[in-house]
Short mmCIF file of C-alpha atoms in Angstrom, two decimals:
data_model
loop_
_atom_site.label_atom_id
_atom_site.label_comp_id
_atom_site.label_asym_id
_atom_site.label_seq_id
_atom_site.Cartn_x
_atom_site.Cartn_y
_atom_site.Cartn_z
CA GLU A 851 -14.35 -10.76 -6.16
CA VAL A 852 -15.41 -9.28 -9.72
CA GLN A 853 -18.06 -11.22 -11.68
CA LEU A 854 -19.30 -10.04 -15.24
CA VAL A 855 -22.09 -12.82 -16.89
CA GLU A 856 -23.74 -12.53 -20.17
CA SER A 857 -26.62 -13.84 -21.50
CA GLY A 858 -28.75 -13.43 -24.60
CA GLY A 859 -27.15 -14.87 -27.28
CA GLY A 860 -28.57 -17.62 -30.06
CA LEU A 861 -28.94 -17.97 -33.56
CA VAL A 862 -30.53 -15.68 -35.19
CA GLN A 863 -31.21 -15.00 -38.75
CA PRO A 864 -29.75 -12.09 -40.88
CA GLY A 865 -31.72 -8.86 -40.22
CA ARG A 866 -32.89 -9.94 -37.24
CA SER A 867 -32.53 -8.16 -33.90
CA LEU A 868 -30.60 -9.42 -31.07
CA LYS A 869 -30.42 -7.77 -27.40
CA LEU A 870 -27.38 -8.87 -25.06
CA SER A 871 -26.96 -8.30 -21.40
CA CYS A 872 -24.22 -8.27 -18.96
CA ALA A 873 -24.64 -8.69 -15.02
CA ALA A 874 -22.03 -7.39 -13.35
CA SER A 875 -21.06 -7.87 -9.40
CA GLY A 876 -18.10 -7.49 -7.07
CA PHE A 877 -17.29 -3.93 -7.51
CA THR A 878 -19.10 -0.66 -7.68
CA TYR A 879 -20.64 -0.97 -11.11
CA SER A 880 -21.87 3.06 -11.75
CA ASN A 881 -18.00 3.98 -10.79
CA TYR A 882 -16.44 2.17 -14.57
CA VAL A 883 -16.89 2.46 -18.25
CA MET A 884 -17.36 -0.84 -19.50
CA ALA A 885 -17.14 -2.07 -23.15
CA TRP A 886 -18.07 -4.89 -25.37
CA VAL A 887 -15.41 -6.86 -27.55
CA ARG A 888 -16.37 -9.41 -29.86
CA GLN A 889 -14.39 -12.39 -31.25
CA ALA A 890 -15.53 -14.18 -34.56
CA PRO A 891 -14.67 -18.11 -34.46
CA THR A 892 -10.47 -18.59 -35.00
CA LYS A 893 -10.12 -15.28 -35.44
CA GLY A 894 -8.94 -12.34 -32.39
CA LEU A 895 -10.38 -9.92 -30.32
CA GLU A 896 -12.34 -7.32 -31.92
CA TRP A 897 -13.70 -4.07 -30.29
CA VAL A 898 -17.36 -3.11 -30.50
CA ALA A 899 -18.39 -0.07 -28.28
CA SER A 900 -17.71 1.95 -24.97
CA ILE A 901 -20.27 3.78 -22.70
CA SER A 902 -19.61 5.77 -19.73
CA THR A 903 -20.32 5.67 -16.41
CA GLY A 904 -23.29 7.81 -16.35
CA GLY A 905 -24.16 5.95 -20.11
CA GLY A 906 -24.41 9.59 -21.72
CA ASN A 907 -21.10 8.90 -23.77
CA THR A 908 -21.02 5.91 -26.10
CA TYR A 909 -18.18 5.13 -28.49
CA TYR A 910 -18.57 3.00 -31.17
CA ARG A 911 -16.37 1.09 -33.96
CA ASP A 912 -17.27 2.51 -37.51
CA SER A 913 -18.56 -0.97 -38.96
CA VAL A 914 -21.22 -1.43 -36.31
CA LYS A 915 -22.35 1.98 -35.83
CA GLY A 916 -26.07 2.35 -36.18
CA ARG A 917 -26.70 -1.07 -35.99
CA PHE A 918 -25.00 -1.41 -32.74
CA THR A 919 -26.64 0.33 -29.00
CA ILE A 920 -24.65 -0.45 -26.04
CA SER A 921 -26.21 0.72 -22.82
CA ARG A 922 -26.74 0.58 -19.37
CA ASP A 923 -28.81 0.72 -16.29
CA ASN A 924 -26.41 1.40 -12.89
CA ALA A 925 -29.45 0.56 -11.06
CA LYS A 926 -30.13 -2.61 -12.34
CA ASN A 927 -25.39 -3.33 -12.42
CA THR A 928 -26.53 -4.45 -16.20
CA LEU A 929 -24.89 -3.51 -19.52
CA TYR A 930 -26.68 -4.20 -22.62
CA LEU A 931 -25.29 -4.06 -26.39
CA GLN A 932 -28.79 -3.93 -28.58
CA ILE A 933 -27.62 -5.46 -32.18
CA ASP A 934 -30.00 -4.68 -35.65
CA SER A 935 -30.32 -6.01 -38.92
CA LEU A 936 -27.46 -8.58 -37.96
CA ARG A 937 -24.82 -9.68 -40.73
CA SER A 938 -22.86 -12.87 -41.16
CA GLU A 939 -20.54 -11.14 -40.20
CA ASP A 940 -21.20 -10.20 -37.06
CA THR A 941 -20.97 -14.58 -35.44
CA ALA A 942 -18.82 -14.04 -32.52
CA THR A 943 -18.36 -14.81 -28.85
CA TYR A 944 -19.39 -11.49 -27.39
CA TYR A 945 -17.13 -10.73 -24.36
CA CYS A 946 -18.82 -7.97 -22.05
CA ALA A 947 -15.22 -6.00 -20.46
CA LYS A 948 -15.02 -3.59 -17.62
CA ASP A 949 -12.63 -1.15 -18.16
CA PRO A 950 -10.31 0.31 -15.30
CA GLY A 951 -10.85 3.56 -15.60
CA ILE A 952 -13.41 5.91 -14.24
CA THR A 953 -13.06 8.21 -17.72
CA GLY A 954 -12.31 5.32 -19.73
CA ALA A 955 -8.65 3.89 -19.85
CA ASP A 956 -9.57 1.80 -22.87
CA TYR A 957 -7.74 -1.45 -21.99
CA PHE A 958 -9.94 -4.52 -19.88
CA ASP A 959 -9.03 -5.17 -16.32
CA TYR A 960 -12.01 -8.27 -16.47
CA TRP A 961 -13.89 -10.22 -19.11
CA GLY A 962 -16.52 -12.52 -18.53
CA GLN A 963 -17.03 -15.78 -19.59
CA GLY A 964 -18.20 -14.51 -23.56
CA VAL A 965 -22.11 -15.47 -25.28
CA MET A 966 -22.09 -16.96 -28.29
CA VAL A 967 -23.78 -15.08 -31.24
CA THR A 968 -24.69 -17.14 -34.95
CA VAL A 969 -25.99 -15.24 -37.41
CA SER A 970 -27.02 -17.62 -40.18
CA SER A 971 -30.35 -18.60 -41.87
CA ASP B 1309 -6.79 2.87 -36.68
CA ILE B 1310 -3.41 1.52 -35.45
CA VAL B 1311 -2.47 -1.73 -36.81
CA LEU B 1312 -0.78 -4.32 -34.54
CA THR B 1313 1.92 -6.84 -35.95
CA GLN B 1314 2.28 -10.03 -33.86
CA SER B 1315 3.96 -12.96 -34.97
CA PRO B 1316 1.23 -15.98 -35.46
CA ALA B 1317 3.05 -18.70 -33.07
CA LEU B 1318 6.10 -19.10 -30.95
CA ALA B 1319 7.35 -22.57 -29.71
CA VAL B 1320 9.45 -22.63 -26.20
CA SER B 1321 10.51 -25.51 -24.15
CA LEU B 1322 9.41 -25.53 -20.66
CA GLY B 1323 11.37 -23.58 -17.89
CA GLN B 1324 13.05 -21.38 -20.79
CA ARG B 1325 12.20 -18.26 -21.95
CA ALA B 1326 9.62 -16.43 -24.15
CA THR B 1327 9.44 -13.59 -26.17
CA ILE B 1328 6.61 -12.41 -27.85
CA SER B 1329 6.79 -9.27 -29.59
CA CYS B 1330 4.46 -6.54 -30.87
CA ARG B 1331 4.94 -4.15 -32.67
CA ALA B 1332 2.73 -0.79 -33.91
CA SER B 1333 1.88 0.90 -36.99
CA GLN B 1334 2.88 3.98 -35.06
CA SER B 1335 3.95 5.60 -31.76
CA VAL B 1336 1.52 4.14 -28.87
CA SER B 1337 3.30 6.20 -25.93
CA ILE B 1338 1.90 9.59 -24.70
CA SER B 1339 5.15 11.41 -22.97
CA ARG B 1340 5.72 8.54 -19.91
CA TYR B 1341 3.19 6.82 -20.84
CA ASN B 1342 3.41 3.56 -22.97
CA LEU B 1343 -0.46 2.55 -23.48
CA MET B 1344 0.25 -0.90 -24.65
CA HIS B 1345 -1.44 -3.72 -22.85
CA TRP B 1346 -0.73 -7.69 -22.84
CA TYR B 1347 -3.86 -10.17 -22.39
CA GLN B 1348 -3.52 -14.22 -22.52
CA GLN B 1349 -6.39 -16.04 -23.61
CA LYS B 1350 -6.95 -19.68 -23.40
CA PRO B 1351 -8.58 -21.83 -25.49
CA GLY B 1352 -12.13 -22.13 -24.72
CA GLN B 1353 -11.86 -18.93 -22.09
CA GLN B 1354 -11.73 -15.09 -22.06
CA PRO B 1355 -9.34 -13.14 -21.97
CA LYS B 1356 -6.86 -12.13 -19.02
CA LEU B 1357 -5.18 -8.94 -18.74
CA LEU B 1358 -1.50 -9.69 -17.65
CA ILE B 1359 0.32 -6.20 -18.21
CA TYR B 1360 -1.03 -2.78 -18.56
CA ARG B 1361 0.69 -0.01 -20.02
CA ALA B 1362 3.64 -2.03 -21.29
CA SER B 1363 5.60 -2.91 -17.73
CA ASN B 1364 2.71 -2.71 -15.07
CA LEU B 1365 1.83 -6.52 -13.43
CA ALA B 1366 -2.03 -6.86 -13.17
CA SER B 1367 -3.16 -7.90 -10.32
CA GLY B 1368 -2.67 -11.65 -9.24
CA ILE B 1369 -0.21 -12.22 -12.03
CA PRO B 1370 2.85 -14.52 -11.38
CA ALA B 1371 6.08 -12.60 -11.82
CA ARG B 1372 7.21 -14.41 -13.99
CA PHE B 1373 5.29 -12.27 -16.63
CA SER B 1374 7.39 -8.83 -17.45
CA GLY B 1375 6.43 -6.50 -19.90
CA SER B 1376 8.63 -4.13 -21.71
CA GLY B 1377 9.22 -1.77 -24.89
CA SER B 1378 7.62 1.93 -25.90
CA GLY B 1379 6.71 4.18 -28.96
CA THR B 1380 6.17 1.25 -31.24
CA ASP B 1381 8.40 -1.74 -30.15
CA PHE B 1382 7.12 -3.97 -27.42
CA THR B 1383 7.81 -7.26 -25.72
CA LEU B 1384 6.24 -9.32 -23.31
CA THR B 1385 8.58 -11.67 -21.35
CA ILE B 1386 7.71 -15.22 -19.75
CA ASN B 1387 10.50 -16.37 -17.78
CA PRO B 1388 10.41 -19.36 -16.87
CA VAL B 1389 7.82 -20.73 -19.05
CA GLN B 1390 5.49 -23.60 -17.19
CA ALA B 1391 3.06 -25.55 -18.90
CA ASP B 1392 -0.06 -23.42 -17.74
CA ASP B 1393 1.62 -20.62 -19.78
CA ILE B 1394 0.45 -22.45 -23.27
CA ALA B 1395 -2.12 -19.90 -24.55
CA THR B 1396 -2.74 -17.61 -27.34
CA TYR B 1397 -1.49 -13.75 -26.18
CA TYR B 1398 -2.85 -10.49 -27.74
CA CYS B 1399 -0.99 -6.83 -27.16
CA GLN B 1400 -3.67 -4.25 -27.40
CA GLN B 1401 -3.31 -0.25 -27.48
CA SER B 1402 -4.94 2.79 -26.11
CA ARG B 1403 -3.14 5.50 -27.50
CA GLU B 1404 -5.90 6.01 -29.83
CA SER B 1405 -9.51 5.15 -30.70
CA PRO B 1406 -10.98 2.37 -31.32
CA PRO B 1407 -8.67 0.22 -29.76
CA THR B 1408 -6.93 -2.11 -31.30
CA PHE B 1409 -5.79 -5.61 -30.91
CA GLY B 1410 -2.81 -7.50 -32.21
CA GLY B 1411 -3.41 -10.72 -34.33
CA GLY B 1412 -2.27 -13.31 -31.22
CA THR B 1413 0.36 -15.05 -30.66
CA LYS B 1414 0.12 -18.68 -30.18
CA LEU B 1415 2.71 -19.95 -27.93
CA GLU B 1416 3.55 -24.02 -28.25
CA LEU B 1417 5.34 -26.67 -26.93
CA LYS B 1418 8.65 -27.21 -28.37
#
């Protein structure tokens, strides 16, 4: 059974940093592109970033470029999202999501339960 | 970015057909591939993939869900609607980066 379990969220002051983690199991993690998708309270879904199987290629939405860093550790079956210079508009539930493609199909067949990030002073 | 437009809500009776539409600001089809996907999200839960590439049923999804469309116009059909189907439904395109989602259609009971 595919499982994605996020952690690392919480209440953070504007301008501070946070690192989210996603522990994957139930599939050959290193074979799949992975992504982060977020959802602001009462809002819709927004793709944030994706990373290739080996981690050498990363992709970001324009609004987070330079502040967010997606990475992965294939030995630990774990996906990460480093978020720097947090802003109030980053407040959202962040979902870890598995892409069904080895090269990136850019849709998501499994999702974690999500982790909440609240940016407030 | 490709903008996907969905109606905010749809009221339906149990046992009836629900048709949820999604319109893209430009074509999301390449050759024979229609790069539109559908998700279901219940309150407090993560999204679940229902349909991929416009008409392919995801693993474990009941056959009362189906998808159709090409180019800029796509439809998710639920027939017949069951109580467990009350949720918000999102379309998502993968034709161009960034992948974008529609605003969601909340399926409500009439």
